[in-house]
Short mmCIF file of C-alpha atoms in Angstrom, two decimals:
data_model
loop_
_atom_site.label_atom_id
_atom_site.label_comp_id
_atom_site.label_asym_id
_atom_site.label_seq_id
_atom_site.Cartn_x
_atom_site.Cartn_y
_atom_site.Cartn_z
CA UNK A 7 0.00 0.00 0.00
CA UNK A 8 1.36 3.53 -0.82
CA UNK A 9 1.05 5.47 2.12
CA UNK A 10 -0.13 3.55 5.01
CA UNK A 11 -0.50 6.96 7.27
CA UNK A 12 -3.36 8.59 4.82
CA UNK A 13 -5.26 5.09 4.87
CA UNK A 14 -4.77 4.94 8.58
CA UNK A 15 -5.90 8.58 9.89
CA UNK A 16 -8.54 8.05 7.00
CA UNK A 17 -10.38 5.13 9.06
CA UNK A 18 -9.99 6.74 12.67
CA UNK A 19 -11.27 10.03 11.71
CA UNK A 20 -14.26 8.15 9.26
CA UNK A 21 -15.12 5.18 11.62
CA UNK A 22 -14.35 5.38 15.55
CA UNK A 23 -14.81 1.70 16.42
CA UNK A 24 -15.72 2.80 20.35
CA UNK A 25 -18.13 4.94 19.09
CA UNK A 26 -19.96 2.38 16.88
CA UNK A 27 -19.42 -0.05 19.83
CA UNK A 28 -21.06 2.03 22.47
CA UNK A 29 -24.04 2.90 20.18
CA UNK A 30 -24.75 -0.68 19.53
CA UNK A 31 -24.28 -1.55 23.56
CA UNK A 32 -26.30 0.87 24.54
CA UNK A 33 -29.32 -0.72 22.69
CA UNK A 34 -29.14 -4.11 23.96
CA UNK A 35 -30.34 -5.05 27.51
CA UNK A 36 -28.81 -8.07 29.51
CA UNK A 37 -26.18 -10.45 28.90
CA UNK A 38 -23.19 -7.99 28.93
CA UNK A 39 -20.40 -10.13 28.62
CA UNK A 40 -21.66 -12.67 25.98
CA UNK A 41 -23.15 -9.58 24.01
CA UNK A 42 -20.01 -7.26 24.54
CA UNK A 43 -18.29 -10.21 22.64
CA UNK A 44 -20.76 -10.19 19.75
CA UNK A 45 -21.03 -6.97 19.49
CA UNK A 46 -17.23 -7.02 18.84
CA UNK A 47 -17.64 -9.25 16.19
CA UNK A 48 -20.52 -6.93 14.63
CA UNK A 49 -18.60 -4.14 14.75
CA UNK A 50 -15.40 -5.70 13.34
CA UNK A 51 -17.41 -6.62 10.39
CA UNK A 52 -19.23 -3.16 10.07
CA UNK A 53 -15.64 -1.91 9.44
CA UNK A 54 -14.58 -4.52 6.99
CA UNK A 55 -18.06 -4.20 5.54
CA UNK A 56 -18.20 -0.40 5.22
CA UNK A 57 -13.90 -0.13 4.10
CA UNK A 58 -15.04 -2.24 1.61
CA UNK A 59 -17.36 -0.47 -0.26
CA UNK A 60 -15.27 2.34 0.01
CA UNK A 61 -11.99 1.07 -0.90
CA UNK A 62 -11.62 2.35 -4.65
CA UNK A 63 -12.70 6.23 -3.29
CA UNK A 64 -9.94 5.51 -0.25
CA UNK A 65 -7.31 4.53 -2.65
CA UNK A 66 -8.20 7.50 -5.15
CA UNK A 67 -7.68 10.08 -2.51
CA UNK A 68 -4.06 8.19 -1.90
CA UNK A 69 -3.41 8.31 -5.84
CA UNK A 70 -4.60 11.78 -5.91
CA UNK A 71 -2.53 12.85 -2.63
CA UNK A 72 0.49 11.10 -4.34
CA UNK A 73 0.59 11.96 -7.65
CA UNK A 74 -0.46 15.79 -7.53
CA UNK A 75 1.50 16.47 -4.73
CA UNK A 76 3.89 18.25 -6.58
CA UNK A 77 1.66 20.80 -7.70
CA UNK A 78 0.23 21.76 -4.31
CA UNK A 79 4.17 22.16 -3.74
CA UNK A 80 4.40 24.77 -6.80
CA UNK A 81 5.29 28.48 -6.08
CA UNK A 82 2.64 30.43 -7.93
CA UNK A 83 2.92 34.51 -9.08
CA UNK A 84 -0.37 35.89 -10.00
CA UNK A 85 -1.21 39.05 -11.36
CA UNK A 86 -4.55 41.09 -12.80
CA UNK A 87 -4.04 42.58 -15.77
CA UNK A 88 -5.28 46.08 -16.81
CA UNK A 89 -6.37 47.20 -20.12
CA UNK A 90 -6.12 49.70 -22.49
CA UNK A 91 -8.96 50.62 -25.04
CA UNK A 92 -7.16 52.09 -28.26
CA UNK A 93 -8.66 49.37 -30.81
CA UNK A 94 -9.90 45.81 -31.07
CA UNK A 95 -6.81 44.08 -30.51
CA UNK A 96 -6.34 45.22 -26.52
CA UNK A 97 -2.66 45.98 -25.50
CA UNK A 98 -2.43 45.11 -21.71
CA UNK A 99 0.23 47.19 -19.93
CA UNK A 100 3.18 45.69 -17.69
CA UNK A 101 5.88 44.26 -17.00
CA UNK A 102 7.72 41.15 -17.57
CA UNK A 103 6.98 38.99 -14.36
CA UNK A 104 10.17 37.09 -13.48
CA UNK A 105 10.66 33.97 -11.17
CA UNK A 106 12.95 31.46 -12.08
CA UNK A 107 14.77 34.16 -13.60
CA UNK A 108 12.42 33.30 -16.50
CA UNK A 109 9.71 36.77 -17.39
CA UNK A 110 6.42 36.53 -18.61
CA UNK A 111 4.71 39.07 -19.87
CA UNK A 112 1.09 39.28 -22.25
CA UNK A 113 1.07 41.79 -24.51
CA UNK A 114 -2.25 41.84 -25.91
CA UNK A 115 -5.73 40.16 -26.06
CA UNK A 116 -8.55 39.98 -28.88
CA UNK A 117 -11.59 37.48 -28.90
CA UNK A 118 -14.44 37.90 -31.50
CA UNK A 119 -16.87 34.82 -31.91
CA UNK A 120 -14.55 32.45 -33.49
CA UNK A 121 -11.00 34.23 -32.88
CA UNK A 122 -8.99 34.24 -29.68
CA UNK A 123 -5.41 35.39 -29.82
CA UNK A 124 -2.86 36.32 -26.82
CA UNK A 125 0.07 38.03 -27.69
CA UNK A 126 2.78 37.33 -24.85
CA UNK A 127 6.63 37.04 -24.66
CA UNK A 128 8.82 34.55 -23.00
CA UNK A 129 12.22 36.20 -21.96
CA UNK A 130 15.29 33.43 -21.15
CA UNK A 131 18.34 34.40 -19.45
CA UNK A 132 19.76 31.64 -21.78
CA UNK A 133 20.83 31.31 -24.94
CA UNK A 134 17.89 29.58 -26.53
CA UNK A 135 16.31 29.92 -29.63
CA UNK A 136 12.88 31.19 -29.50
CA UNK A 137 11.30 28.65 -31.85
CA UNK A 138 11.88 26.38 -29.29
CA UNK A 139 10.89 27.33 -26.03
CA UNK A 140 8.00 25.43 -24.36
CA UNK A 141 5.46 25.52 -21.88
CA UNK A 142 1.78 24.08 -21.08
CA UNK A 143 -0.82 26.58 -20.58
CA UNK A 144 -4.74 26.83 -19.48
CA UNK A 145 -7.24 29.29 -20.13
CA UNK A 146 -10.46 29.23 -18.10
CA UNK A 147 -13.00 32.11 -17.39
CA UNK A 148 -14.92 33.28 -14.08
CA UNK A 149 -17.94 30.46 -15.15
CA UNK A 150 -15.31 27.63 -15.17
CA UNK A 151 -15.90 27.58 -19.05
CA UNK A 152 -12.24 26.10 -20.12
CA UNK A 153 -11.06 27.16 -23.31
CA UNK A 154 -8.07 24.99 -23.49
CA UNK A 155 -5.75 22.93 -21.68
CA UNK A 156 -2.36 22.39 -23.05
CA UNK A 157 -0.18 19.84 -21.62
CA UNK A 158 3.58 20.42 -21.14
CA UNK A 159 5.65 16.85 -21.81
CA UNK A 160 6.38 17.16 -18.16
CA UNK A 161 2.88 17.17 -16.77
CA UNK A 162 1.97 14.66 -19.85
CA UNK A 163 2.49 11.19 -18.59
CA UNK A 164 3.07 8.45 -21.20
CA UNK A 165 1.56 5.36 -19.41
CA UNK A 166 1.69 3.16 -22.32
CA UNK A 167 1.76 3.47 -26.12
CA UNK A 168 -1.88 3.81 -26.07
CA UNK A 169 -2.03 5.85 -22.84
CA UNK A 170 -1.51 8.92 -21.78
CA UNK A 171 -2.35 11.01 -18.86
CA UNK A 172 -3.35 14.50 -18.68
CA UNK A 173 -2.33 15.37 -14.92
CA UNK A 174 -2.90 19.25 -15.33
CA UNK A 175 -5.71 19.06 -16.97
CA UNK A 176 -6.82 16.38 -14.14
CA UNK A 177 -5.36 18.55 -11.28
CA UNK A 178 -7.39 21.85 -13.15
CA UNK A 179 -10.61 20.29 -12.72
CA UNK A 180 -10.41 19.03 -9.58
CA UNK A 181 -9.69 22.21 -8.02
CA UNK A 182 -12.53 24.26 -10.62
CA UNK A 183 -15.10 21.65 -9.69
CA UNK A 184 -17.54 19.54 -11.57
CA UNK A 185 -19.29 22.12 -13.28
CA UNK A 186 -16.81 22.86 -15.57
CA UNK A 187 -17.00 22.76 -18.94
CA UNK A 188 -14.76 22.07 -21.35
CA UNK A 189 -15.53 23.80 -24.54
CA UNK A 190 -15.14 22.45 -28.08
CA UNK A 191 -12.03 24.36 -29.00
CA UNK A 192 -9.38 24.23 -31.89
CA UNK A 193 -5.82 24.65 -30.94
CA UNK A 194 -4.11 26.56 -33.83
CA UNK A 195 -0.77 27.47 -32.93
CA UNK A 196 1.50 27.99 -29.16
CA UNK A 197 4.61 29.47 -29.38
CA UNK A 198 6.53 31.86 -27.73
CA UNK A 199 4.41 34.69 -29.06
CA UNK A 200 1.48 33.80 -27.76
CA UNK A 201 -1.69 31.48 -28.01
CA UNK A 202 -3.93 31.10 -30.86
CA UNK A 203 -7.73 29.48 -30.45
CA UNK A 204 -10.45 28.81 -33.23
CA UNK A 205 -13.79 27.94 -32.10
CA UNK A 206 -16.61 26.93 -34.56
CA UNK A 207 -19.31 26.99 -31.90
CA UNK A 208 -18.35 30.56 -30.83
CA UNK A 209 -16.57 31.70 -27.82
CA UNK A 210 -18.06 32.27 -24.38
CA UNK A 211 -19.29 36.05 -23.58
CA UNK A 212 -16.26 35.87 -20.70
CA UNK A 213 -15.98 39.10 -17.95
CA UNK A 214 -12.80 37.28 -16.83
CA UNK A 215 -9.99 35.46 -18.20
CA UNK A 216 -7.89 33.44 -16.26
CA UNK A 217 -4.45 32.38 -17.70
CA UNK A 218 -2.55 29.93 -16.58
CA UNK A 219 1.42 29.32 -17.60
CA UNK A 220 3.81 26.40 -16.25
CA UNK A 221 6.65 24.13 -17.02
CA UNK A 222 8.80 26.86 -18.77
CA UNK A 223 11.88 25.20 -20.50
CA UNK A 224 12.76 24.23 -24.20
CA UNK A 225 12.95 21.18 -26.92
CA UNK A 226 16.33 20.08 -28.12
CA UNK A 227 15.82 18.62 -31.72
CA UNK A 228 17.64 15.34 -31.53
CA UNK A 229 16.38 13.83 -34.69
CA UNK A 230 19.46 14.33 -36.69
CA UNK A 231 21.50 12.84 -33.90
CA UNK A 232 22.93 9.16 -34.19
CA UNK A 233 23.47 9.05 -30.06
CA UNK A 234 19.49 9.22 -29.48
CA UNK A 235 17.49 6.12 -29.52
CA UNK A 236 14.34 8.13 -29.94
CA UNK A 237 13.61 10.34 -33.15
CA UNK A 238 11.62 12.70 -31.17
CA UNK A 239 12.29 16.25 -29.12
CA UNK A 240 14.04 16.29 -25.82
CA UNK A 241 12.39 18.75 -23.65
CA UNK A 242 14.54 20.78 -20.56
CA UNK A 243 12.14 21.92 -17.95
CA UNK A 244 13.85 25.45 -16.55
CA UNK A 245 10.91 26.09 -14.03
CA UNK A 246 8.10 24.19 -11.70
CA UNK A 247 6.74 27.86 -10.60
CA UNK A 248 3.62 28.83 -12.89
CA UNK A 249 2.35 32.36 -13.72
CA UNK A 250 -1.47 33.29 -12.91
CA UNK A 251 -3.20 35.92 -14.79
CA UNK A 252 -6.64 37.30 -14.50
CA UNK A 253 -7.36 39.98 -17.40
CA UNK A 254 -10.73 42.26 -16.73
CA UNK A 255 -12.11 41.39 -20.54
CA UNK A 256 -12.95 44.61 -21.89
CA UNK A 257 -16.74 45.24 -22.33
CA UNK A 258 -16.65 45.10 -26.32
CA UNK A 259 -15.73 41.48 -26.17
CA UNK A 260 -17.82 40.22 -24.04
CA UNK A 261 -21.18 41.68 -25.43
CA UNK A 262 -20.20 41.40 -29.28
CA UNK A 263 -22.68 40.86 -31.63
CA UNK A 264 -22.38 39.03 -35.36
CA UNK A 265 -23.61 39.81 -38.07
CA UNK A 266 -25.73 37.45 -40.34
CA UNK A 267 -25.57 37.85 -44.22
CA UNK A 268 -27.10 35.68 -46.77
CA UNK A 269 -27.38 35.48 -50.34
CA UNK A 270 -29.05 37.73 -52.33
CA UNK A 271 -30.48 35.43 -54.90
CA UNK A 272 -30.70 31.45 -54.98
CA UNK A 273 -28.06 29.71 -57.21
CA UNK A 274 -28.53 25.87 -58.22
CA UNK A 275 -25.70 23.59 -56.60
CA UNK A 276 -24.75 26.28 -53.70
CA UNK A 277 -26.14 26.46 -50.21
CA UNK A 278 -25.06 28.94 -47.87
CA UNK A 279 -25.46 27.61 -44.21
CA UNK A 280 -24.00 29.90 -42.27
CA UNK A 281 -22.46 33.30 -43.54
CA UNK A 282 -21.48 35.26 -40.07
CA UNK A 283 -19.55 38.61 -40.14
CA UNK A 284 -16.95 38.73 -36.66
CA UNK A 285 -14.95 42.36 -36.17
CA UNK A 286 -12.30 40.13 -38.11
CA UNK A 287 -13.46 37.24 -40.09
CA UNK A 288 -16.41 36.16 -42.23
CA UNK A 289 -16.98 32.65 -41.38
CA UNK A 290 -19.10 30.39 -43.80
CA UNK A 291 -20.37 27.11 -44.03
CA UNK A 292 -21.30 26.07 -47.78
CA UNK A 293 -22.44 23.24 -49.28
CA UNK A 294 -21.20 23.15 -53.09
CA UNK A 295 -21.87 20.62 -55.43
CA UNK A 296 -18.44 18.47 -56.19
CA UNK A 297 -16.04 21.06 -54.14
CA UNK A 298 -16.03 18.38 -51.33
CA UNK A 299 -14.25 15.88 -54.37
CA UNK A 300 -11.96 19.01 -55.73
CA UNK A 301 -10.66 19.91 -52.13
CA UNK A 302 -9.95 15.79 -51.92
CA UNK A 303 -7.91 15.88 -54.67
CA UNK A 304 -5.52 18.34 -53.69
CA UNK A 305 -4.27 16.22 -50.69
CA UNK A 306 -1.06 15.10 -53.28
CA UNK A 307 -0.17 18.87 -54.31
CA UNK A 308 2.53 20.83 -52.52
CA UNK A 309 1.05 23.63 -49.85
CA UNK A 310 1.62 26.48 -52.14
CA UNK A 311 0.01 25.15 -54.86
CA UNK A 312 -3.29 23.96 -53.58
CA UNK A 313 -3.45 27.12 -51.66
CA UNK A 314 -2.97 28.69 -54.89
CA UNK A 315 -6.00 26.37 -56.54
CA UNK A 316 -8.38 26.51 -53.68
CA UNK A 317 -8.39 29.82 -53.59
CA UNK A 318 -8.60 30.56 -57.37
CA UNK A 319 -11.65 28.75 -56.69
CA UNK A 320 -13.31 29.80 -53.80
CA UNK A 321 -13.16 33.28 -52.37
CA UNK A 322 -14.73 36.55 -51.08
CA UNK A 323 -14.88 40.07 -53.16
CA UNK A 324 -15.97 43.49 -52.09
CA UNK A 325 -17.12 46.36 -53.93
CA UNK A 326 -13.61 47.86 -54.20
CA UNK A 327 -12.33 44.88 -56.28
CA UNK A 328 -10.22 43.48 -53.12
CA UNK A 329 -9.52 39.43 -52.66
CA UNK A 330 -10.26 37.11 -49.60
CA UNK A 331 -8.58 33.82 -49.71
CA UNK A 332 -9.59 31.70 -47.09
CA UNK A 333 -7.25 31.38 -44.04
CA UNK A 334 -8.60 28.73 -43.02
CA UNK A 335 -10.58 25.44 -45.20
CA UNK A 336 -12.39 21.98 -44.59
CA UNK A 337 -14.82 19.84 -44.46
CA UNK A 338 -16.94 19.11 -41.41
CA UNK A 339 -19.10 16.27 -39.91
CA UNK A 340 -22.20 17.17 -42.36
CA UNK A 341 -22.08 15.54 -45.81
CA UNK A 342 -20.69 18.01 -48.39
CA UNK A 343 -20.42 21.18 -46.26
CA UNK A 344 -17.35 23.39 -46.08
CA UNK A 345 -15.86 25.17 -43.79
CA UNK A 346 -14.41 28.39 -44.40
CA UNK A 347 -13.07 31.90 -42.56
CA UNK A 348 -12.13 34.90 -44.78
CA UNK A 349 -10.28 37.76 -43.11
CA UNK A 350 -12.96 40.31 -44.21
CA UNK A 351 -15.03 41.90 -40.92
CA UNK A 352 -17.72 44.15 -40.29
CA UNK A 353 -15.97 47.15 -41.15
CA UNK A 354 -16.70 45.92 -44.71
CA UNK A 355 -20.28 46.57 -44.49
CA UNK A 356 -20.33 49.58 -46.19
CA UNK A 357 -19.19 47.42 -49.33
CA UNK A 358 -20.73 45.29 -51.53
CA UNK A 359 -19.29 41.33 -50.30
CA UNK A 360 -19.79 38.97 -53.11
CA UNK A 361 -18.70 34.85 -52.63
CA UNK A 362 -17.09 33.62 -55.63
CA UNK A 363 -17.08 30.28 -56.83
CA UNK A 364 -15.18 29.13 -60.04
CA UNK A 365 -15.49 24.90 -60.35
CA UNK A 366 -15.69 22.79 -63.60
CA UNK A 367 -14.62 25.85 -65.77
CA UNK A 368 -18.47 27.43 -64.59
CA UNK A 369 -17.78 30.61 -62.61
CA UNK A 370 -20.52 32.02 -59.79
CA UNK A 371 -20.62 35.62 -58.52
CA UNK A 372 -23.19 35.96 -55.01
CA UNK A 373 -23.67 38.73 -53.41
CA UNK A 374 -24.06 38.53 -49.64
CA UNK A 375 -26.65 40.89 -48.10
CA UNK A 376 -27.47 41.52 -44.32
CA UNK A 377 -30.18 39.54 -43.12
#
């Protein structure tokens, strides 16, 4: 057994076996001393009966005590963050915050429906290249609505090749609670710069952020070298402390609004789903006859060139003549629909926004009007 003190102090302060005893004495009249030694017997097997049942929650509290330990250990900075309003993208003033002599310091923050970025910096006293600093990272808000959890290789535990376990994101829930919720978000980039989340169900109207930061350290590429048995990075943890900041989300992000265009005239073999106007990003999904087969067939061509042909043949146009590839493209779970986000925002409004379609050598101007 791991830790035979926990289990111990665990059953004296549960079950007091006098205390059981006496209450069951107390009931019975006569025959002390042949009672007294059934009443033992009772009460030894109320105890074995009663551990019993609650064996796997005593042994989870052990686990739990054992294996997070070394996070209730952790020295932890925290800071709240104040804002300035100058434009959509909000600059946060201060300081690096050192410990470790590592400093952390988020510049700014922007969230529209399907958009969060955080623009930070991670300052080494050492000689490392940027590119490869690491770190894990959580993002939660004052409802317990987590945006994402992101594991450093130190807190993610390889059990098997099958298994792995997630102890932060573990340890974060049990100390949020239950009614957390984890939302359905796409990771699209962590680096030192800062975070980048896409979510196609739309972000949570947050009044708080909280950001978590921990396991500071680096990767050392050792793919190229003949010593390592493993063709994977080596990661150097520099710090166990983690960085705590709460950000005051300005006003504008929590109570944005979208705006909902659709087309202005019915075309055969193109259904616009959705067609939602951010502050940053016009986000569509379309079903179009035979572009689910075209995208298909680009998964042999080089990036740059199906870049080049998917967006040659599907894009937005405004009224000023000016281009929209898609930053972003797929499919999704429904049958034929794509999934697209144009960096054209409401600012455009006061433009004509046309989707363009060019497939099979046929070539479809729509305009999209507000609802």
């Amino acid at each position: 057994m791991p830790d035979n003190k926990i289990f111990k102090e665990f059953l004296e302060s549960t079950y007091d076996r006098e205390k059981n005893y006496n209450s069951i004495c107390s009931k019975i009249k006569g025959g002390i001393d042949m009672k007294k030694k059934i009443l033992n017997i009772v009460a030894v097997l109320l105890i074995v009966l009663v551990t019993g049942v609650t064996a796997k929650s005593v042994y989870a509290k052990i686990a739990w005590h054992i294996e997070y330990k070394e996070y209730e250990n952790r020295n932890v900075i925290t800071r709240t963050l104040a804002i300035d309003e100058n434009n959509y993208s909000e600059n946060l003033n201060m300081d690096y915050v050192y410990q470790d002599a590592i400093g952390i310091k988020i510049k700014s923050l922007m969230i529209t429906n399907d958009y969060f970025k955080l623009d930070m910096d991670i300052k080494l006293n050492e000689d490392i290249n940027k590119d490869m600093i690491s770190y894990g990272y959580a993002i939660y808000d004052e409802n317990n609505n987590i945006y994402e959890v992101s594991e450093s290789p130190k807190s993610e535990k390889k059990v098997s090749a099958k298994k792995i376990i997630r102890t932060y994101t573990k340890k974060l829930y049990q100390e949020l609670g239950a009614d957390s919720n984890f939302l359905t978000i796409n990771q699209m980039g962590k680096n030192n710069s800062g975070i980048v989340l896409m979510s196609t169900n739309g972000f949570p109207q947050s009044k708080k952020l909280y950001i978590r930061i921990f396991d500071v350290g680096y990767s050392i590429d050792e793919t190229n070298n003949e010593e390592s048995k493993s063709n994977e990075n080596k990661y150097v943890c520099l710090s166990d402390s983690e960085w705590q900041f709460e950000i005051d989300v300005p006003e504008k992000f929590y109570k944005r609004t979208t705006v909902e265009l659709v087309p202005s005239k019915e075309v055969k073999g193109i259904v616009i789903n959705k067609a939602e106007l951010t502050e940053t990003a016009l986000i569509m999904k379309v079903n179009i006859n035979n572009f689910v087969d075209f995208l298909m067939s680009g998964r042999d061509m080089e990036t740059e060139e199906f870049n080049k042909s998917s967006g040659a043949a599907f894009y937005i146009s405004d009224g000023d003549g000016n281009i929209y590839t898609a930053s972003s493209i797929g499919t999704t779970q429904n049958k034929d629909e794509i999934s697209a986000r144009f960096g054209i925002g409401k600012d455009a409004l006061d433009k004509k926004i046309f989707l363009n379609v060019s497939l099979n050598d046929i070539q479809t101007r729509i305009e999209l009007v507000q609802k």
